[in-house]
Coordinates of C-alpha atoms and ligand atoms in Angstrom, one line a residue:
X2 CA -2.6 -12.1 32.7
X3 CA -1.6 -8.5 33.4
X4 CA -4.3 -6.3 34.8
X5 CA -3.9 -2.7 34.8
X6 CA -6.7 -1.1 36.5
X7 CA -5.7 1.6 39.3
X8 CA -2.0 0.7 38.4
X9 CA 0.2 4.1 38.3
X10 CA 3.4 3.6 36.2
X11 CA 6.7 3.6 37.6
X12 CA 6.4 7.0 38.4
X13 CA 3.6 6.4 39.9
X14 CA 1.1 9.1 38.3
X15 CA -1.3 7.8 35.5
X16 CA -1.8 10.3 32.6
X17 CA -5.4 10.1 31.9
X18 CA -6.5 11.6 28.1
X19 CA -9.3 11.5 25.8
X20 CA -7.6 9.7 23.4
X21 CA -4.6 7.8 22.8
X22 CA -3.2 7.0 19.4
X23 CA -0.6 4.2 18.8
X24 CA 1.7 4.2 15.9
X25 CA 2.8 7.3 13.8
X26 CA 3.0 5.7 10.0
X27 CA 0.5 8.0 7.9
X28 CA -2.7 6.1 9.5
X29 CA -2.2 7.5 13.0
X30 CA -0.9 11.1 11.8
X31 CA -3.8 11.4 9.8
X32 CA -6.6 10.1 12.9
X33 CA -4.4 12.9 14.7
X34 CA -4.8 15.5 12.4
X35 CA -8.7 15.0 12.0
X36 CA -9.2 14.7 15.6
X37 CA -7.6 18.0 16.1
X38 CA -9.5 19.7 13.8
X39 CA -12.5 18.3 14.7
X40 CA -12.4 19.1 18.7
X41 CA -9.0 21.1 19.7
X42 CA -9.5 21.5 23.2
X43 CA -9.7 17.6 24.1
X44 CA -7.1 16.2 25.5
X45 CA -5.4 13.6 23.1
X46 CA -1.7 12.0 22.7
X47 CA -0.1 9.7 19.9
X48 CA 2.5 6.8 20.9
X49 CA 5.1 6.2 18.7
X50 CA 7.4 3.1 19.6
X51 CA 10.3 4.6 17.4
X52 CA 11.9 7.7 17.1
X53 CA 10.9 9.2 13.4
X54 CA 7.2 9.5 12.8
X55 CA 5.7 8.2 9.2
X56 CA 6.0 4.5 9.7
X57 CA 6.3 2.8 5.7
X58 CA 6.8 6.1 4.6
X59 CA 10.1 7.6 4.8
X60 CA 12.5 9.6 2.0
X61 CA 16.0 9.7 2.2
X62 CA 18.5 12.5 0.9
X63 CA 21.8 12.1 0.0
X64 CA 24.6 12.9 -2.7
X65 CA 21.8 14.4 -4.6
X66 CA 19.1 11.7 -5.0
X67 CA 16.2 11.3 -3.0
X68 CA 14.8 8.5 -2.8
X69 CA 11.7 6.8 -1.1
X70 CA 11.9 3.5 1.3
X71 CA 8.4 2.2 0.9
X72 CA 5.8 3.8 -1.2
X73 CA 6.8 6.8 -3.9
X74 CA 2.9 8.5 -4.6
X75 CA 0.2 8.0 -4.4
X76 CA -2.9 8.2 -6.7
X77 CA -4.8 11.4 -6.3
X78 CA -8.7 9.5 -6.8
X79 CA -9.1 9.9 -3.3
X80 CA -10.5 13.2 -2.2
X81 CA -10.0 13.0 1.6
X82 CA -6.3 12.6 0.7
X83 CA -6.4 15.8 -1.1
X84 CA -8.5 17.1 1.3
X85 CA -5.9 16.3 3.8
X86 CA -2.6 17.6 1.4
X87 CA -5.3 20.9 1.7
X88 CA -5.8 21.2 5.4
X89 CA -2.1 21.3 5.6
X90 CA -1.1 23.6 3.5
X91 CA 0.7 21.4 0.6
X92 CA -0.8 21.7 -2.5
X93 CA 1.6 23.5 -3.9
X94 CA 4.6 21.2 -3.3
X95 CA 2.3 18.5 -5.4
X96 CA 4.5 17.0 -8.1
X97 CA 2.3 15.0 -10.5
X98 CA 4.3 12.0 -12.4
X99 CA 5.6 12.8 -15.8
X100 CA 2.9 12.1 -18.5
X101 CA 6.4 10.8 -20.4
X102 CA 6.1 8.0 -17.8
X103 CA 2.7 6.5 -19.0
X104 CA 4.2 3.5 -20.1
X105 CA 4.6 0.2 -18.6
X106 CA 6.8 -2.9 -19.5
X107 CA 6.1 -6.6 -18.6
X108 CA 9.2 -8.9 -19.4
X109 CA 9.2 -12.4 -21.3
X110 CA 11.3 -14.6 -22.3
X111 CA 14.3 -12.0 -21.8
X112 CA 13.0 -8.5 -23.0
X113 CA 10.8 -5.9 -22.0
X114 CA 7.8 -5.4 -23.8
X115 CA 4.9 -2.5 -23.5
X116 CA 1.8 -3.2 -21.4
X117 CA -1.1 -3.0 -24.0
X118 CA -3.2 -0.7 -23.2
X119 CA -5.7 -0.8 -25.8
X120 CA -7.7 -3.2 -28.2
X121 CA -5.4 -2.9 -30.7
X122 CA -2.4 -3.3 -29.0
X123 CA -3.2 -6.5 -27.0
X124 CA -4.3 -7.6 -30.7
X125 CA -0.3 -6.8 -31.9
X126 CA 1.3 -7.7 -28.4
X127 CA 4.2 -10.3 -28.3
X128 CA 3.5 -10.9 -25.0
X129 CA 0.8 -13.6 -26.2
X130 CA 0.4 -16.4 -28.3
X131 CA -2.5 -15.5 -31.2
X132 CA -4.5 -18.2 -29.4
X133 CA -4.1 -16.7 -26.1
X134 CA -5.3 -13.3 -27.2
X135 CA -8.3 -14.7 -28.7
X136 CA -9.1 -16.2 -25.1
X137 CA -8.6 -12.5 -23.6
X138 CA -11.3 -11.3 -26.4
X139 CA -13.7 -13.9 -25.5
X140 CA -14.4 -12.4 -22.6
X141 CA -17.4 -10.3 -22.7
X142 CA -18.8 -14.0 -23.3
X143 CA -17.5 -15.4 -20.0
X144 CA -20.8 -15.9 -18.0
X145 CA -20.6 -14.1 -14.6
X146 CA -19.9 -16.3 -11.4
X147 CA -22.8 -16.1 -9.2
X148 CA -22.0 -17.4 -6.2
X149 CA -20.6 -15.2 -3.6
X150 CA -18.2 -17.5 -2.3
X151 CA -14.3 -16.0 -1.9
X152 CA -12.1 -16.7 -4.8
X153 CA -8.0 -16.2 -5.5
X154 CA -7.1 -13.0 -8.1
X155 CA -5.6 -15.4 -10.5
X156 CA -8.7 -18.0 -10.7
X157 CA -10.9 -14.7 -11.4
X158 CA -8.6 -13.7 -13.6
X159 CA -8.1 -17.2 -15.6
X160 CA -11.5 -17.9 -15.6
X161 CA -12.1 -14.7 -17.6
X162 CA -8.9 -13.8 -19.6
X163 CA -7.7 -17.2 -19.3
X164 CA -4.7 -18.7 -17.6
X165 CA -1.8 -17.0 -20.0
X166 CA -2.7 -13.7 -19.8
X167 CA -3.7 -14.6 -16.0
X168 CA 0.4 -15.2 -15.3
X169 CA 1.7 -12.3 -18.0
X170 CA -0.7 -9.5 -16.6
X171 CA -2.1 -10.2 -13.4
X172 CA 0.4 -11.8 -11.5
X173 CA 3.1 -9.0 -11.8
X174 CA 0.3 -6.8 -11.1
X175 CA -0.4 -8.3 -8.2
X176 CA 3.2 -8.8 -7.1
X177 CA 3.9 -5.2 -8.0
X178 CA 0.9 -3.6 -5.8
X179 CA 0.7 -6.1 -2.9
X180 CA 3.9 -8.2 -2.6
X181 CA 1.6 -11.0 -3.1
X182 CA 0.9 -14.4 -5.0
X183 CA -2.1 -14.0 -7.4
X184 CA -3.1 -17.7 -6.4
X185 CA -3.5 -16.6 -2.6
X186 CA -5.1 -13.1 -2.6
X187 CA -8.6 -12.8 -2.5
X188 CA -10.3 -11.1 -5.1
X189 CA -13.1 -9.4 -3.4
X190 CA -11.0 -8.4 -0.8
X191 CA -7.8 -6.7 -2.9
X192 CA -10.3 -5.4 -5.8
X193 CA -13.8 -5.3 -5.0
X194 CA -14.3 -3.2 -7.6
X195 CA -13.3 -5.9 -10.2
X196 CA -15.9 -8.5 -8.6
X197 CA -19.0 -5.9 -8.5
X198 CA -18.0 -5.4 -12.2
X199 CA -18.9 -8.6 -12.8
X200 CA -21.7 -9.2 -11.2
X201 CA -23.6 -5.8 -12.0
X202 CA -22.8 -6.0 -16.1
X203 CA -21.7 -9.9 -16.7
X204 CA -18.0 -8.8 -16.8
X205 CA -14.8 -6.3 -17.2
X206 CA -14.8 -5.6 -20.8
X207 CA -19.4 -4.6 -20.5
X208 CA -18.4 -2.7 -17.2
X209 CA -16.0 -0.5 -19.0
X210 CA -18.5 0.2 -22.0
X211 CA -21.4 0.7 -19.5
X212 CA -19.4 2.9 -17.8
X213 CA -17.7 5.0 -21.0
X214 CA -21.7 5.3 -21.9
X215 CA -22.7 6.7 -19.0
X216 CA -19.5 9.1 -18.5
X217 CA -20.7 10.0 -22.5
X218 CA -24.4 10.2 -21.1
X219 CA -23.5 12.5 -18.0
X220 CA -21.1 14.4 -20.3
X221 CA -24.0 14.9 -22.7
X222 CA -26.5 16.7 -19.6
X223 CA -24.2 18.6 -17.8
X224 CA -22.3 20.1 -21.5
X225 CA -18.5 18.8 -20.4
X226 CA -16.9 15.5 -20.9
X227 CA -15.8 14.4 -17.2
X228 CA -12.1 13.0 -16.8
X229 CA -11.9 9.5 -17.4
X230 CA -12.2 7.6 -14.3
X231 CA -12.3 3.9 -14.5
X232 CA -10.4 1.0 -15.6
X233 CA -10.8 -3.2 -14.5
X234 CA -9.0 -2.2 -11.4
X235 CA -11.5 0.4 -9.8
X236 CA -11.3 4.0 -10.2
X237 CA -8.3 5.5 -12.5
X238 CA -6.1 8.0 -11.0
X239 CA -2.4 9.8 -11.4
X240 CA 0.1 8.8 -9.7
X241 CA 1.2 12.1 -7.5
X242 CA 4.6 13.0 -5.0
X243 CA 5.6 16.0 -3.3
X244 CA 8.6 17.8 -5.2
X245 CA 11.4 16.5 -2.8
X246 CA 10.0 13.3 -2.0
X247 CA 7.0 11.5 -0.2
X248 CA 8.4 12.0 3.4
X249 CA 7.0 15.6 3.1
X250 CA 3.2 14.4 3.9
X251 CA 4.2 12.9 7.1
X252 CA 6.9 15.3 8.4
X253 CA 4.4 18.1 7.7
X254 CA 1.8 16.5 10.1
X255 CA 4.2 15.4 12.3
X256 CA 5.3 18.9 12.8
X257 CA 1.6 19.9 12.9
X258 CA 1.0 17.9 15.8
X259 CA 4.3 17.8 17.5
X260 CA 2.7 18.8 20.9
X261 CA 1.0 15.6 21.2
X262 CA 3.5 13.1 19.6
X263 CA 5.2 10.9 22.1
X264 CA 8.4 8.9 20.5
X265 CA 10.2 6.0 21.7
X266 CA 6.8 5.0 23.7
X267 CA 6.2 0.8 22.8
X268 CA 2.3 -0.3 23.7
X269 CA 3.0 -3.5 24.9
X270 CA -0.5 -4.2 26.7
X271 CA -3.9 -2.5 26.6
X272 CA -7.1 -3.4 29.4
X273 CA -10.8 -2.3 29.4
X274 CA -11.5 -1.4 32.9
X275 CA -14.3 0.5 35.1
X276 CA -12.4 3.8 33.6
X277 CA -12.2 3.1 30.6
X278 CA -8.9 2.2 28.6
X279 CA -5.5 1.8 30.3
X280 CA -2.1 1.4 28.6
X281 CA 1.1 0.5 29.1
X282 CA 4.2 1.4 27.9
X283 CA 7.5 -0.6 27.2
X284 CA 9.0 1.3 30.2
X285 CA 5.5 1.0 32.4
X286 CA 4.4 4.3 31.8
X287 CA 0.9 3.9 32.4
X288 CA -2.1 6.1 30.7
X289 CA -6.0 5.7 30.9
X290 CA -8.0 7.0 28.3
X291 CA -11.7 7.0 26.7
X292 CA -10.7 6.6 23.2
X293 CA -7.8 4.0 22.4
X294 CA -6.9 4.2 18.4
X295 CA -4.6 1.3 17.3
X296 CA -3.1 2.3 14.1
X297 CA 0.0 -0.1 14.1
X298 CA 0.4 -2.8 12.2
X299 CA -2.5 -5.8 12.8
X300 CA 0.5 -8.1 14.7
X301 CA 1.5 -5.2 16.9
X302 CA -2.2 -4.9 17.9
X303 CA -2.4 -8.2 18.4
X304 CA 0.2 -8.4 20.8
X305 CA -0.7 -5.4 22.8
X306 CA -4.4 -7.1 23.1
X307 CA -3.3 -10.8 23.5
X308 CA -4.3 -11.1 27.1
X309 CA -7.5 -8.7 27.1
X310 CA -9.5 -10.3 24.1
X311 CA -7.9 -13.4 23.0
X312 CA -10.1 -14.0 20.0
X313 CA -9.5 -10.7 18.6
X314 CA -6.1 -11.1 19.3
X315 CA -5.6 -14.4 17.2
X316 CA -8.1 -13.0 14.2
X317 CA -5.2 -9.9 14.0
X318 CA -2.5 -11.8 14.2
X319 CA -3.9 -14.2 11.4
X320 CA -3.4 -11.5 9.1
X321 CA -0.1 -12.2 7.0
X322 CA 2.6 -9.7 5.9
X323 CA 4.9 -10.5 3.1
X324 CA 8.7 -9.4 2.9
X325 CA 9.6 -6.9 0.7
X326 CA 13.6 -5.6 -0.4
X327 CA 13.3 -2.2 -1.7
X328 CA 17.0 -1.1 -3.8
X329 CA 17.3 2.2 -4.8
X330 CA 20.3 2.3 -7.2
X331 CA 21.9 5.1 -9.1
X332 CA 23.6 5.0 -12.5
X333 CA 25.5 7.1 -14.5
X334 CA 22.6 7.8 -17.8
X335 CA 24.9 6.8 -20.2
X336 CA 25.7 3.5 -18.6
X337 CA 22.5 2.3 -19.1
X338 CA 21.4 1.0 -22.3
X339 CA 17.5 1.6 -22.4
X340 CA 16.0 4.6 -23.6
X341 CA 14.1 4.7 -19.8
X342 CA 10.8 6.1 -21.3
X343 CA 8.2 4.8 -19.0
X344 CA 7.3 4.2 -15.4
X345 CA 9.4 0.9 -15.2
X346 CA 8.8 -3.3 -15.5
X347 CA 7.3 -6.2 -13.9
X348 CA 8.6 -9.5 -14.4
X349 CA 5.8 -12.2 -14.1
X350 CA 6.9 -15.0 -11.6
X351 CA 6.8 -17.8 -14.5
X352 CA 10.1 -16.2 -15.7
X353 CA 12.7 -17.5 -13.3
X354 CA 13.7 -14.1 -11.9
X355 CA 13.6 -13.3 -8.4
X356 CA 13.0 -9.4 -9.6
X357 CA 9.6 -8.3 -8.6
X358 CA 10.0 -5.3 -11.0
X359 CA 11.9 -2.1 -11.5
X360 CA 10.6 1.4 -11.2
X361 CA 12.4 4.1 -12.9
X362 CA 11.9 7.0 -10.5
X363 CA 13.7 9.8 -12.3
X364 CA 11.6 9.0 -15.3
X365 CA 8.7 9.8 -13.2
X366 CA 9.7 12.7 -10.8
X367 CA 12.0 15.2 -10.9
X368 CA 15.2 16.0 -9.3
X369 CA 15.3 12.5 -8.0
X370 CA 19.1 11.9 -9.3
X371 CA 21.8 14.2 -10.0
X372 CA 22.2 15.7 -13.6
X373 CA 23.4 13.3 -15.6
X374 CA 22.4 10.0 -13.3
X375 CA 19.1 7.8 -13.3
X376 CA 17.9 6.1 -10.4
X377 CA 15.7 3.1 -10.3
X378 CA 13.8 1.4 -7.2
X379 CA 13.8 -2.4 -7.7
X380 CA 12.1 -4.5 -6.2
X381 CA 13.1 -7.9 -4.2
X382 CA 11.0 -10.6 -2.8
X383 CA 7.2 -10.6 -1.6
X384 CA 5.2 -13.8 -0.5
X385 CA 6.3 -16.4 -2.9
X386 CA 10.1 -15.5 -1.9
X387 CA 10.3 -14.8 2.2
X388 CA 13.9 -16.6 2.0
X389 CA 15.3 -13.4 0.3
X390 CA 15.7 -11.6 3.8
X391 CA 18.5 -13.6 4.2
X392 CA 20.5 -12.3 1.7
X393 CA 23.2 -10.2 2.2
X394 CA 23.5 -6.8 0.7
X395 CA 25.8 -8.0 -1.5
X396 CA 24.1 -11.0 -2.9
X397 CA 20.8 -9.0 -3.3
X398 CA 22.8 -6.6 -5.7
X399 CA 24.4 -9.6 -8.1
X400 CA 21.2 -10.7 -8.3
X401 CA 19.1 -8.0 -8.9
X402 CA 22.3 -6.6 -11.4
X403 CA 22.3 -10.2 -13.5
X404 CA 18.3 -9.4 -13.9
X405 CA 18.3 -5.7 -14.7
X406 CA 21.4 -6.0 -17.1
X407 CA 19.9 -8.6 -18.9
X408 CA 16.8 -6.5 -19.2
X409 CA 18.2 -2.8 -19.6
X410 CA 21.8 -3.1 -19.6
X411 CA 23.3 -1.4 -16.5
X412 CA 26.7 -1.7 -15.9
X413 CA 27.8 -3.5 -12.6
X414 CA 28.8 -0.7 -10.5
X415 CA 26.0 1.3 -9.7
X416 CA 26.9 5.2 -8.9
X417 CA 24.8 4.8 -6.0
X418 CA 23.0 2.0 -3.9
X419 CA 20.9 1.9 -0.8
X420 CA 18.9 -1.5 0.6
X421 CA 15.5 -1.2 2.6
X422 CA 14.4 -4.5 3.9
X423 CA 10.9 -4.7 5.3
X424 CA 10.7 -7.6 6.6
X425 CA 6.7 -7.7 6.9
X426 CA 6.2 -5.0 4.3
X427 CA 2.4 -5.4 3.0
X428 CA -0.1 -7.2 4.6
X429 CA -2.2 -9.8 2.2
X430 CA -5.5 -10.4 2.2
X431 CA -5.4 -13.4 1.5
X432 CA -8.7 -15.9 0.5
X433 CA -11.1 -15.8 4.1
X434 CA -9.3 -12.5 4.4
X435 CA -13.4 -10.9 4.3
X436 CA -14.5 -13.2 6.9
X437 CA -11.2 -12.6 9.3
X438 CA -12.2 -8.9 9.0
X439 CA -15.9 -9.4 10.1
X440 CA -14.7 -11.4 13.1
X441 CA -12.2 -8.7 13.8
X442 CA -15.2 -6.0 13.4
X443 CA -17.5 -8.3 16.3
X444 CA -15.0 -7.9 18.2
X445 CA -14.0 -4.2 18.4
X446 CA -17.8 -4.1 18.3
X447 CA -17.8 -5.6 22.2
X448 CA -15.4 -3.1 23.5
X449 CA -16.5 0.5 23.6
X450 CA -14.1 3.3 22.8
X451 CA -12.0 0.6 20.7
X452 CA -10.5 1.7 16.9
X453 CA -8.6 -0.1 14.5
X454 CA -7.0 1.7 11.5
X455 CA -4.4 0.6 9.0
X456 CA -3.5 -1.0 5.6
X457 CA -4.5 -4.3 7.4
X458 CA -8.2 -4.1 6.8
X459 CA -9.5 -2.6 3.7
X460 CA -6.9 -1.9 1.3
X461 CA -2.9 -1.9 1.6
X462 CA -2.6 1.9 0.2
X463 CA -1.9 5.4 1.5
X464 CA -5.3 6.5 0.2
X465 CA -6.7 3.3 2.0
X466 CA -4.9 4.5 5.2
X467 CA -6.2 8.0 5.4
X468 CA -9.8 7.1 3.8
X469 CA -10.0 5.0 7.3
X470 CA -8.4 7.3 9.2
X471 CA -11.1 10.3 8.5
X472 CA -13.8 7.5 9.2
X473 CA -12.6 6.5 12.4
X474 CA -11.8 10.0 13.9
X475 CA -15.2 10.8 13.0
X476 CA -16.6 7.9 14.5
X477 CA -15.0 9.4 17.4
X478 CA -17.3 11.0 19.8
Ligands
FAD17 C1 8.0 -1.3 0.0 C2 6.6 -0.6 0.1 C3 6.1 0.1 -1.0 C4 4.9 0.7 -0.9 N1 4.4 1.4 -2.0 C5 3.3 2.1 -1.9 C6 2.9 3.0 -3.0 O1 3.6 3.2 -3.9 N2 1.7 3.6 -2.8 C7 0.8 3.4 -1.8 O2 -0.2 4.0 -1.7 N3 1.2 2.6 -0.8 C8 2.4 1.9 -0.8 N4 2.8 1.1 0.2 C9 1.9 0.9 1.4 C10 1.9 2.1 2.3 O3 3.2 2.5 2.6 C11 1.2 1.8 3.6 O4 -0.1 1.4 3.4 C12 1.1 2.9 4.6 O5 2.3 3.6 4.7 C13 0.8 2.2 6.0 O6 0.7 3.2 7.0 P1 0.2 2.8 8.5 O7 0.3 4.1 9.2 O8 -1.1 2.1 8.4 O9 1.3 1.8 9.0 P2 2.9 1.9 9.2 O10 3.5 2.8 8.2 O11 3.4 0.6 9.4 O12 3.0 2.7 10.6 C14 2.7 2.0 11.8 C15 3.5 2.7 13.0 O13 3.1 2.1 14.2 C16 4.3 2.0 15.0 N5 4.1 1.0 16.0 C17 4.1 -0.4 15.8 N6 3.9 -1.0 17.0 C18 3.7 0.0 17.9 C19 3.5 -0.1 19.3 N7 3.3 -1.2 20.0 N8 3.4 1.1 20.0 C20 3.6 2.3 19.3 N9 3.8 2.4 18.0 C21 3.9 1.2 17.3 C22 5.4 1.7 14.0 O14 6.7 2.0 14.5 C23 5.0 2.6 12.8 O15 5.5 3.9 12.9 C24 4.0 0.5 0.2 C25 4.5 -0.2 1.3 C26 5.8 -0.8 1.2 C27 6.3 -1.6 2.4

């Protein structure tokens, strides 16, 4: 066990700060950011253990496409993300997806067919049998589960739309926004929303008419119908960029708070001692501060807590992440066959593709392709499929070209292709994910001056990221 207390670093002077920040993704920009505004004269750093700040998030440019590595927008429901877009002056480089992209394809048995997004077009869809829509439409007369006790997104979901349009809608849903395996994830942890639904009005379909009557109700006082907000999966929103890509958030803040960014500076241990906090760097730099903020990924705090608070330790590192291959391709327009109005697909996993789904970014932003080229982001992989890091860049593309042809028609040479492999992408919540949390929480609760922020906890999302990170610098005293 490593003990740090009075230790100097190799250069034998110990910086000593207010607050220390690890990890530059959005999460630790964005504590950063509100810290700064919030008290400007204290003295605060932020370690990043690479040399490029914005973590997931990263856009790159080249022979006229730009295209995103992890996440491509984000919804704009969440008003401290706007608020943040605000406080640093980008507003105007907001770039709202195309209302032309509204619609979304599932594919079955071979073709793509539109999500249905109303009564009457689940009624019409081919997507399921006429018995298995009649189980969808029974379920305002599902009775609500009581008991509190965790269960997986798919049994929720079987249990009130039953099991087919469980696997055709959910499970690409779920694979699509977490990586994940509907049978795994826990419902109340990945949509709490959905589970109060059910237990405040009996289920989805009487939340969504309690709620349209009180949106008419409030509409009715105040002499203005409000924007729709609302939908089975929590509050609606629009998907929203920046005009040249999402990179433009965290290379905005990074150059905000380039005085107090540190790159290529690894935590690999961290000690509670009569001064407070002391850290260590890969190199032994040593710092001691009041305030530590974690905002790394839970296995990286894990490790850099390992031999000051095992428990905690082991609760973090419980938390699993699944692998996700992100390929940006680009194709000449007229060597694809499909008319490419809408967002993109999802391929549910009972269809024997290894596909995730496709999204078909220059449908949805512009000046993501040159004139006259599309580019799409497919994606590889997730928790049911971790052995698909080992395939090589080639293999992923005949793969993922067999798929897509069969689907849209490309042609086999793409005009453009670039492979992002995150090896532990999105962390799941999976079932007991709730009560893992609540331990962590005892925990940090023991050791004052101790923060935790990330997409490990509360929700896997950029809003999710900087809804935390606001909270916890304010928390901050
Ligand atoms: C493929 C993919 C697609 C996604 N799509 C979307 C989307 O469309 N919309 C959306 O809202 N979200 C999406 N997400 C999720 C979103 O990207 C993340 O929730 C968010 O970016 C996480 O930010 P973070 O700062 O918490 O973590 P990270 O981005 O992981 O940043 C953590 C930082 O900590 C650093 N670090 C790690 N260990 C140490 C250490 N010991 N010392 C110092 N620094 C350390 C890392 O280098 C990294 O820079 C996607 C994620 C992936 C992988």
């Amino acid at each position: 066990m490593r003990r740090l207390d009075g230790e100097a670093g190799p250069t034998g002077r110990m910086q000593i700060l207010d607050t220390l920040i690890v990890g530059g993704g959005i999460s630790g920009l964005a504590v950063a950011h509100a810290l700064r505004l919030q008290r400007a004269s204290r003295e605060c750093e932020l370690w990043e253990s690479t040399d490029r700040l914005g973590g997931t998030i990263g856009t790159d440019r080249a022979e006229g496409y730009s295209i995103d590595w992890g996440p491509n927008g984000f919804l704009d429901r969440e008003p401290l993300t706007l608020q943040l877009v605000d406080e640093i002056g980008l507003r105007d480089q907001l770039e709202p997806a195309n209302p032309r992209s509204g619609k979304r394809f599932i594919a079955k048995n071979g073709r793509l067919h539109p999500v249905p997004l109303s009564a009457a077009s689940m009624f019409f869809t081919a997507l399921l049998s006429p018995l298995e829509k009649a189980r969808v439409f029974c379920e305002p007369f599902i009775p609500a589960r009581r008991e509190d006790s965790d269960e997986s997104i798919y049994d929720f979901a079987a249990r009130r739309i039953g099991r087919a349009a469980a696997e055709t809608f959910i499970d690409p849903m779920v694979s699509g926004i977490f990586g994940g395996v509907a049978r795994q994830l826990s419902l109340p942890a990945c949509f709490p929303v959905m589970r109060e639904m059910e237990i405040r009005y009996g289920g989805l379909v009487k939340a969504l008419v309690a709620r349209q009557w009180q949106r008419r109700r409030a509409s009715g006082r105040n002499g203005k119908v409000k924007k729709k907000v609302g939908g089975p999966a929590g509050p609606g929103g629009h998907l929203t960029s920046f005009k040249t890509g999402i990179d433009v958030l965290t290379q905005r803040l990074a150059a905000h708070l380039s005085p107090i960014i540190r790159k290529n500076r690894q935590v690999v241990c961290a000690w509670r001692g009569e001064n407070g906090w002391q850290i260590m760097d890969h190199k032994g730099t040593t710092a001691q501060c009041r305030n530590l903020v974690l905002a790394c990924p839970a296995y990286a705090a894990a490790q850099i807590l390992k031999d000051f608070d095992r428990e905690l330790s082991e609760a973090l590192s419980e938390i699993p992440y699944a692998p996700i291959i992100v390929v940006a391709t680009g194709h000449r327009r007229s060597e694809v066959r499909h008319s490419l109005d809408g967002f993109g697909f999802l391929i549910p996993r009972n269809q024997g593709m290894r596909t995730l789904g496709s999204i078909w970014t220059s449908s949805i932003f512009e000046a993501r392709a040159p004139e006259g080229f599309v580019q799409f982001r497919t994606m590889l992989g997730g928790a049911g499929d971790p052995t698909v890091m080992e395939l090589s860049d080639d293999q992923i593309w005949r793969t993922l070209w067999r798929e897509l042809d069969s689907l849209i028609g490309v042609a086999e040479d793409p005009a453009f292709i670039r492979i992002y492999r995150w090896p532990r992408g999105i962390p799941q919540f999976v079932l007991g994910h709730r009560e893992r949390r609540d331990r962590i929480e005892r925990r940090v609760a023991c050791h004052p001056g101790l923060f935790l922020v990330g997409n490990a906890y509360y929700g896997v999302g950029l809003n999710d990221c900087v809804k935390m990170a606001y909270q916890v610098a304010g928390r901050i005293n």
